[in-house]
Amino acid sequence: MSFLKIIRWTAWTLVAVALFGVTGVILGWLQVEKFGAGRNTPVPVVSSGVPTIGGPFSLVNHRGERVTQDTFKGKATAYFFGFTHCPDVCPTTLFEMTRHLEQLGPDADRLNVVFVTVDPERDTPELLRTYLESFDPRIVGLTGTPEEVAAMAKEFRVSYRKVPTENGEYTMDHTASVVVTDAQGAFVTLIDSHEDATMALTKLKRALAD
Ligand code: NI
């Protein structure tokens, strides 16, 4: 290899390396501009701002009558899911709802309070009727076939499951928040089971104002 050839070869090699480097920088820049930055930007979500909680259902009330979502339209409604064998959370919540109805005074006539069982195998309309005698007589109990209850729970984003107990019986784990809808059946808010009574009452009043 002559000296001149070595010079030429070196020159072309340097040009190739330079081009490779420039291409790399440009590609890298494009990557950051077009994709990298996009990856860090939150994807815009089209939303009305109201979660889809609630929906159609068909169950039987504690008087044995068939009811649907339309039965409760025309009034704001507080739906609570639980079961009559519940030792703690359910009776507490129903006592609190009883007190809210009392404190709402005449406004309570514009509110439905609905207790939906997640234990339809044990909670017949008769048992619900007896159980609800301990609470405000305006509270409506709902039950149905396990499939009907499961369908409503799904619409209301409520989960529950059977948990076997030592005596061979079972208890139910379940979502314990109250779902509040407006008079058209549209979701307004949730009342958490740990929420204080004043806050819960404020939320119910908000649903009545909608
Ligand atoms: Ni319970």
mmCIF file of C-alpha atoms and ligand atoms in Angstrom:
data_model
loop_
_atom_site.group_PDB
_atom_site.id
_atom_site.type_symbol
_atom_site.label_atom_id
_atom_site.label_comp_id
_atom_site.label_asym_id
_atom_site.label_seq_id
_atom_site.Cartn_x
_atom_site.Cartn_y
_atom_site.Cartn_z
ATOM 1 C CA MET A 1 0.000 0.000 0.000
ATOM 2 C CA SER A 2 1.446 3.297 -1.074
ATOM 3 C CA PHE A 3 1.528 6.290 1.246
ATOM 4 C CA LEU A 4 -1.084 8.069 -0.905
ATOM 5 C CA LYS A 5 -3.436 5.073 -0.691
ATOM 6 C CA ILE A 6 -3.111 5.015 3.075
ATOM 7 C CA ILE A 7 -3.985 8.725 3.241
ATOM 8 C CA ARG A 8 -7.020 8.209 0.959
ATOM 9 C CA TRP A 9 -8.213 5.152 2.890
ATOM 10 C CA THR A 10 -7.859 7.036 6.177
ATOM 11 C CA ALA A 11 -9.739 10.030 4.751
ATOM 12 C CA TRP A 12 -12.686 7.903 3.537
ATOM 13 C CA THR A 13 -12.765 6.036 6.827
ATOM 14 C CA LEU A 14 -12.963 9.340 8.707
ATOM 15 C CA VAL A 15 -15.777 10.535 6.399
ATOM 16 C CA ALA A 16 -17.677 7.252 6.934
ATOM 17 C CA VAL A 17 -17.263 7.469 10.711
ATOM 18 C CA ALA A 18 -18.351 11.127 10.685
ATOM 19 C CA LEU A 19 -21.468 10.347 8.587
ATOM 20 C CA PHE A 20 -22.291 7.429 10.872
ATOM 21 C CA GLY A 21 -21.981 9.704 13.903
ATOM 22 C CA VAL A 22 -24.084 12.513 12.413
ATOM 23 C CA THR A 23 -26.782 10.009 11.394
ATOM 24 C CA GLY A 24 -26.766 8.612 14.882
ATOM 25 C CA VAL A 25 -27.158 12.069 16.430
ATOM 26 C CA ILE A 26 -30.037 12.947 14.042
ATOM 27 C CA LEU A 27 -31.811 9.633 14.696
ATOM 28 C CA GLY A 28 -31.300 10.075 18.402
ATOM 29 C CA TRP A 29 -32.721 13.590 18.268
ATOM 30 C CA LEU A 30 -35.745 12.389 16.266
ATOM 31 C CA GLN A 31 -36.298 9.613 18.771
ATOM 32 C CA VAL A 32 -36.346 12.072 21.676
ATOM 33 C CA GLU A 33 -38.476 14.635 19.835
ATOM 34 C CA LYS A 34 -41.072 12.337 18.302
ATOM 35 C CA PHE A 35 -41.251 9.449 20.725
ATOM 36 C CA GLY A 36 -39.226 10.078 23.851
ATOM 37 C CA ALA A 37 -41.058 13.231 24.816
ATOM 38 C CA GLY A 38 -44.397 11.674 23.913
ATOM 39 C CA ARG A 39 -43.722 8.824 26.247
ATOM 40 C CA ASN A 40 -43.509 11.202 29.195
ATOM 41 C CA THR A 41 -46.629 13.157 28.253
ATOM 42 C CA PRO A 42 -49.864 11.763 29.741
ATOM 43 C CA VAL A 43 -52.160 10.350 27.072
ATOM 44 C CA PRO A 44 -55.257 12.565 26.931
ATOM 45 C CA VAL A 45 -58.347 10.628 28.029
ATOM 46 C CA VAL A 46 -61.747 11.620 26.685
ATOM 47 C CA SER A 47 -64.009 11.638 29.727
ATOM 48 C CA SER A 48 -67.170 13.297 30.943
ATOM 49 C CA GLY A 49 -65.601 13.413 34.409
ATOM 50 C CA VAL A 50 -68.233 11.081 35.856
ATOM 51 C CA PRO A 51 -67.274 7.425 36.363
ATOM 52 C CA THR A 52 -69.698 4.840 35.003
ATOM 53 C CA ILE A 53 -71.075 3.455 38.241
ATOM 54 C CA GLY A 54 -74.642 2.202 38.215
ATOM 55 C CA GLY A 55 -76.779 0.795 35.443
ATOM 56 C CA PRO A 56 -79.777 -1.370 34.679
ATOM 57 C CA PHE A 57 -80.896 -4.125 37.063
ATOM 58 C CA SER A 58 -83.887 -6.296 37.828
ATOM 59 C CA LEU A 59 -84.402 -7.631 41.364
ATOM 60 C CA VAL A 60 -87.179 -8.334 43.894
ATOM 61 C CA ASN A 61 -87.857 -6.040 46.863
ATOM 62 C CA HIS A 62 -88.539 -7.085 50.477
ATOM 63 C CA ARG A 63 -92.273 -7.105 49.687
ATOM 64 C CA GLY A 64 -91.716 -9.599 46.875
ATOM 65 C CA GLU A 65 -92.284 -7.102 44.046
ATOM 66 C CA ARG A 66 -90.113 -6.996 40.921
ATOM 67 C CA VAL A 67 -88.162 -3.721 40.689
ATOM 68 C CA THR A 68 -85.720 -2.203 38.175
ATOM 69 C CA GLN A 69 -83.572 0.932 37.956
ATOM 70 C CA ASP A 70 -86.704 2.757 36.688
ATOM 71 C CA THR A 71 -88.537 2.037 39.970
ATOM 72 C CA PHE A 72 -86.157 4.415 41.747
ATOM 73 C CA LYS A 73 -86.011 7.153 39.103
ATOM 74 C CA GLY A 74 -87.550 10.490 40.086
ATOM 75 C CA LYS A 75 -85.668 10.513 43.383
ATOM 76 C CA ALA A 76 -82.000 10.535 44.297
ATOM 77 C CA THR A 77 -81.013 7.073 45.517
ATOM 78 C CA ALA A 78 -78.450 5.719 47.964
ATOM 79 C CA TYR A 79 -77.579 2.079 47.172
ATOM 80 C CA PHE A 80 -75.835 0.003 49.807
ATOM 81 C CA PHE A 81 -74.718 -3.589 49.189
ATOM 82 C CA GLY A 82 -74.449 -5.996 52.118
ATOM 83 C CA PHE A 83 -76.134 -8.970 53.780
ATOM 84 C CA THR A 84 -78.347 -9.573 56.809
ATOM 85 C CA HIS A 85 -75.877 -11.932 58.558
ATOM 86 C CA CYS A 86 -73.255 -9.164 58.528
ATOM 87 C CA PRO A 87 -72.097 -8.668 62.137
ATOM 88 C CA ASP A 88 -70.827 -5.109 61.892
ATOM 89 C CA VAL A 89 -70.524 -2.877 58.847
ATOM 90 C CA CYS A 90 -73.980 -3.465 57.337
ATOM 91 C CA PRO A 91 -76.110 -2.791 60.442
ATOM 92 C CA THR A 92 -73.897 0.211 61.264
ATOM 93 C CA THR A 93 -74.375 1.664 57.785
ATOM 94 C CA LEU A 94 -78.127 1.040 57.891
ATOM 95 C CA PHE A 95 -78.362 2.754 61.291
ATOM 96 C CA GLU A 96 -76.439 5.706 59.849
ATOM 97 C CA MET A 97 -78.749 5.844 56.821
ATOM 98 C CA THR A 98 -81.694 5.767 59.241
ATOM 99 C CA ARG A 99 -80.234 8.775 61.058
ATOM 100 C CA HIS A 100 -79.549 10.614 57.773
ATOM 101 C CA LEU A 101 -83.171 10.142 56.721
ATOM 102 C CA GLU A 102 -84.271 11.541 60.092
ATOM 103 C CA GLN A 103 -81.953 14.563 59.780
ATOM 104 C CA LEU A 104 -83.029 15.297 56.211
ATOM 105 C CA GLY A 105 -86.541 15.901 57.520
ATOM 106 C CA PRO A 106 -89.038 16.568 54.707
ATOM 107 C CA ASP A 107 -86.185 16.326 52.133
ATOM 108 C CA ALA A 108 -85.956 12.604 52.924
ATOM 109 C CA ASP A 109 -89.104 12.141 50.825
ATOM 110 C CA ARG A 110 -86.934 12.868 47.771
ATOM 111 C CA LEU A 111 -84.402 10.159 48.622
ATOM 112 C CA ASN A 112 -84.572 6.377 48.126
ATOM 113 C CA VAL A 113 -82.387 4.270 50.389
ATOM 114 C CA VAL A 114 -81.845 0.803 48.940
ATOM 115 C CA PHE A 115 -80.151 -2.147 50.647
ATOM 116 C CA VAL A 116 -79.069 -4.769 48.105
ATOM 117 C CA THR A 117 -78.072 -8.167 49.450
ATOM 118 C CA VAL A 118 -74.905 -9.821 48.166
ATOM 119 C CA ASP A 119 -76.063 -13.044 49.860
ATOM 120 C CA PRO A 120 -79.242 -13.918 47.926
ATOM 121 C CA GLU A 121 -79.013 -17.602 48.941
ATOM 122 C CA ARG A 122 -79.877 -16.733 52.552
ATOM 123 C CA ASP A 123 -81.489 -13.306 52.140
ATOM 124 C CA THR A 124 -85.010 -14.044 50.908
ATOM 125 C CA PRO A 125 -87.533 -11.169 50.623
ATOM 126 C CA GLU A 126 -89.083 -12.424 53.908
ATOM 127 C CA LEU A 127 -85.759 -12.324 55.762
ATOM 128 C CA LEU A 128 -84.995 -8.845 54.368
ATOM 129 C CA ARG A 129 -88.426 -7.654 55.522
ATOM 130 C CA THR A 130 -87.810 -8.877 59.076
ATOM 131 C CA TYR A 131 -84.258 -7.517 59.121
ATOM 132 C CA LEU A 132 -85.257 -4.060 57.873
ATOM 133 C CA GLU A 133 -87.809 -3.663 60.700
ATOM 134 C CA SER A 134 -84.846 -2.530 62.840
ATOM 135 C CA PHE A 135 -84.242 0.469 60.574
ATOM 136 C CA ASP A 136 -86.104 3.347 58.909
ATOM 137 C CA PRO A 137 -89.236 1.846 57.299
ATOM 138 C CA ARG A 138 -88.471 3.760 54.079
ATOM 139 C CA ILE A 139 -85.353 1.643 53.416
ATOM 140 C CA VAL A 140 -86.017 -0.838 50.612
ATOM 141 C CA GLY A 141 -84.363 -4.282 50.560
ATOM 142 C CA LEU A 142 -83.491 -5.998 47.281
ATOM 143 C CA THR A 143 -82.662 -9.609 46.497
ATOM 144 C CA GLY A 144 -82.936 -11.961 43.521
ATOM 145 C CA THR A 145 -81.250 -14.930 41.941
ATOM 146 C CA PRO A 146 -77.473 -15.078 42.407
ATOM 147 C CA GLU A 147 -77.151 -14.130 38.712
ATOM 148 C CA GLU A 148 -79.427 -11.094 39.044
ATOM 149 C CA VAL A 149 -77.517 -9.873 42.108
ATOM 150 C CA ALA A 150 -74.173 -10.456 40.377
ATOM 151 C CA ALA A 151 -75.334 -8.480 37.334
ATOM 152 C CA MET A 152 -76.369 -5.483 39.448
ATOM 153 C CA ALA A 153 -73.196 -5.611 41.554
ATOM 154 C CA LYS A 154 -71.151 -5.547 38.349
ATOM 155 C CA GLU A 155 -73.000 -2.438 37.110
ATOM 156 C CA PHE A 156 -72.361 -0.745 40.465
ATOM 157 C CA ARG A 157 -68.679 -1.835 40.597
ATOM 158 C CA VAL A 158 -69.345 -3.736 43.818
ATOM 159 C CA SER A 159 -67.374 -6.886 44.587
ATOM 160 C CA TYR A 160 -68.182 -9.603 47.101
ATOM 161 C CA ARG A 161 -67.167 -13.160 47.891
ATOM 162 C CA LYS A 162 -68.122 -15.984 50.203
ATOM 163 C CA VAL A 163 -65.697 -16.696 53.035
ATOM 164 C CA PRO A 164 -66.151 -20.018 54.891
ATOM 165 C CA THR A 165 -66.284 -19.763 58.695
ATOM 166 C CA GLU A 166 -65.163 -22.295 61.327
ATOM 167 C CA ASN A 167 -68.686 -23.489 62.118
ATOM 168 C CA GLY A 168 -69.189 -24.687 58.540
ATOM 169 C CA GLU A 169 -71.218 -21.601 57.630
ATOM 170 C CA TYR A 170 -69.961 -18.651 55.623
ATOM 171 C CA THR A 171 -69.715 -14.895 55.771
ATOM 172 C CA MET A 172 -69.428 -12.397 52.932
ATOM 173 C CA ASP A 173 -66.602 -10.021 52.092
ATOM 174 C CA HIS A 174 -68.072 -7.073 50.246
ATOM 175 C CA THR A 175 -67.565 -3.492 49.067
ATOM 176 C CA ALA A 176 -69.039 -1.356 51.821
ATOM 177 C CA SER A 177 -69.410 2.045 50.172
ATOM 178 C CA VAL A 178 -72.769 3.635 49.434
ATOM 179 C CA VAL A 179 -73.387 4.522 45.776
ATOM 180 C CA VAL A 180 -75.406 7.735 45.442
ATOM 181 C CA THR A 181 -77.248 8.551 42.207
ATOM 182 C CA ASP A 182 -79.352 11.524 41.183
ATOM 183 C CA ALA A 183 -83.048 11.385 40.295
ATOM 184 C CA GLN A 184 -82.173 10.233 36.755
ATOM 185 C CA GLY A 185 -80.096 7.336 38.073
ATOM 186 C CA ALA A 186 -76.782 8.986 37.147
ATOM 187 C CA PHE A 187 -73.859 8.506 39.526
ATOM 188 C CA VAL A 188 -73.238 11.419 41.911
ATOM 189 C CA THR A 189 -70.828 10.219 44.590
ATOM 190 C CA LEU A 190 -69.697 7.427 46.884
ATOM 191 C CA ILE A 191 -69.998 7.470 50.662
ATOM 192 C CA ASP A 192 -67.203 5.491 52.270
ATOM 193 C CA SER A 193 -68.080 3.330 55.277
ATOM 194 C CA HIS A 194 -65.483 5.164 57.384
ATOM 195 C CA GLU A 195 -66.702 8.619 56.404
ATOM 196 C CA ASP A 196 -68.083 10.807 59.177
ATOM 197 C CA ALA A 197 -71.811 11.419 59.360
ATOM 198 C CA THR A 198 -71.642 15.151 58.573
ATOM 199 C CA MET A 199 -69.739 14.544 55.346
ATOM 200 C CA ALA A 200 -72.120 11.733 54.358
ATOM 201 C CA LEU A 201 -75.142 13.942 54.974
ATOM 202 C CA THR A 202 -73.569 16.739 52.890
ATOM 203 C CA LYS A 203 -73.121 14.303 50.013
ATOM 204 C CA LEU A 204 -76.741 13.144 50.225
ATOM 205 C CA LYS A 205 -77.905 16.783 50.168
ATOM 206 C CA ARG A 206 -75.749 17.359 47.085
ATOM 207 C CA ALA A 207 -77.500 14.455 45.333
ATOM 208 C CA LEU A 208 -80.879 15.934 46.293
ATOM 209 C CA ALA A 209 -79.860 19.305 44.849
ATOM 210 C CA ASP A 210 -78.883 17.813 41.431
HETATM 211 NI NI NI B 1 -71.473 -6.194 55.708
#
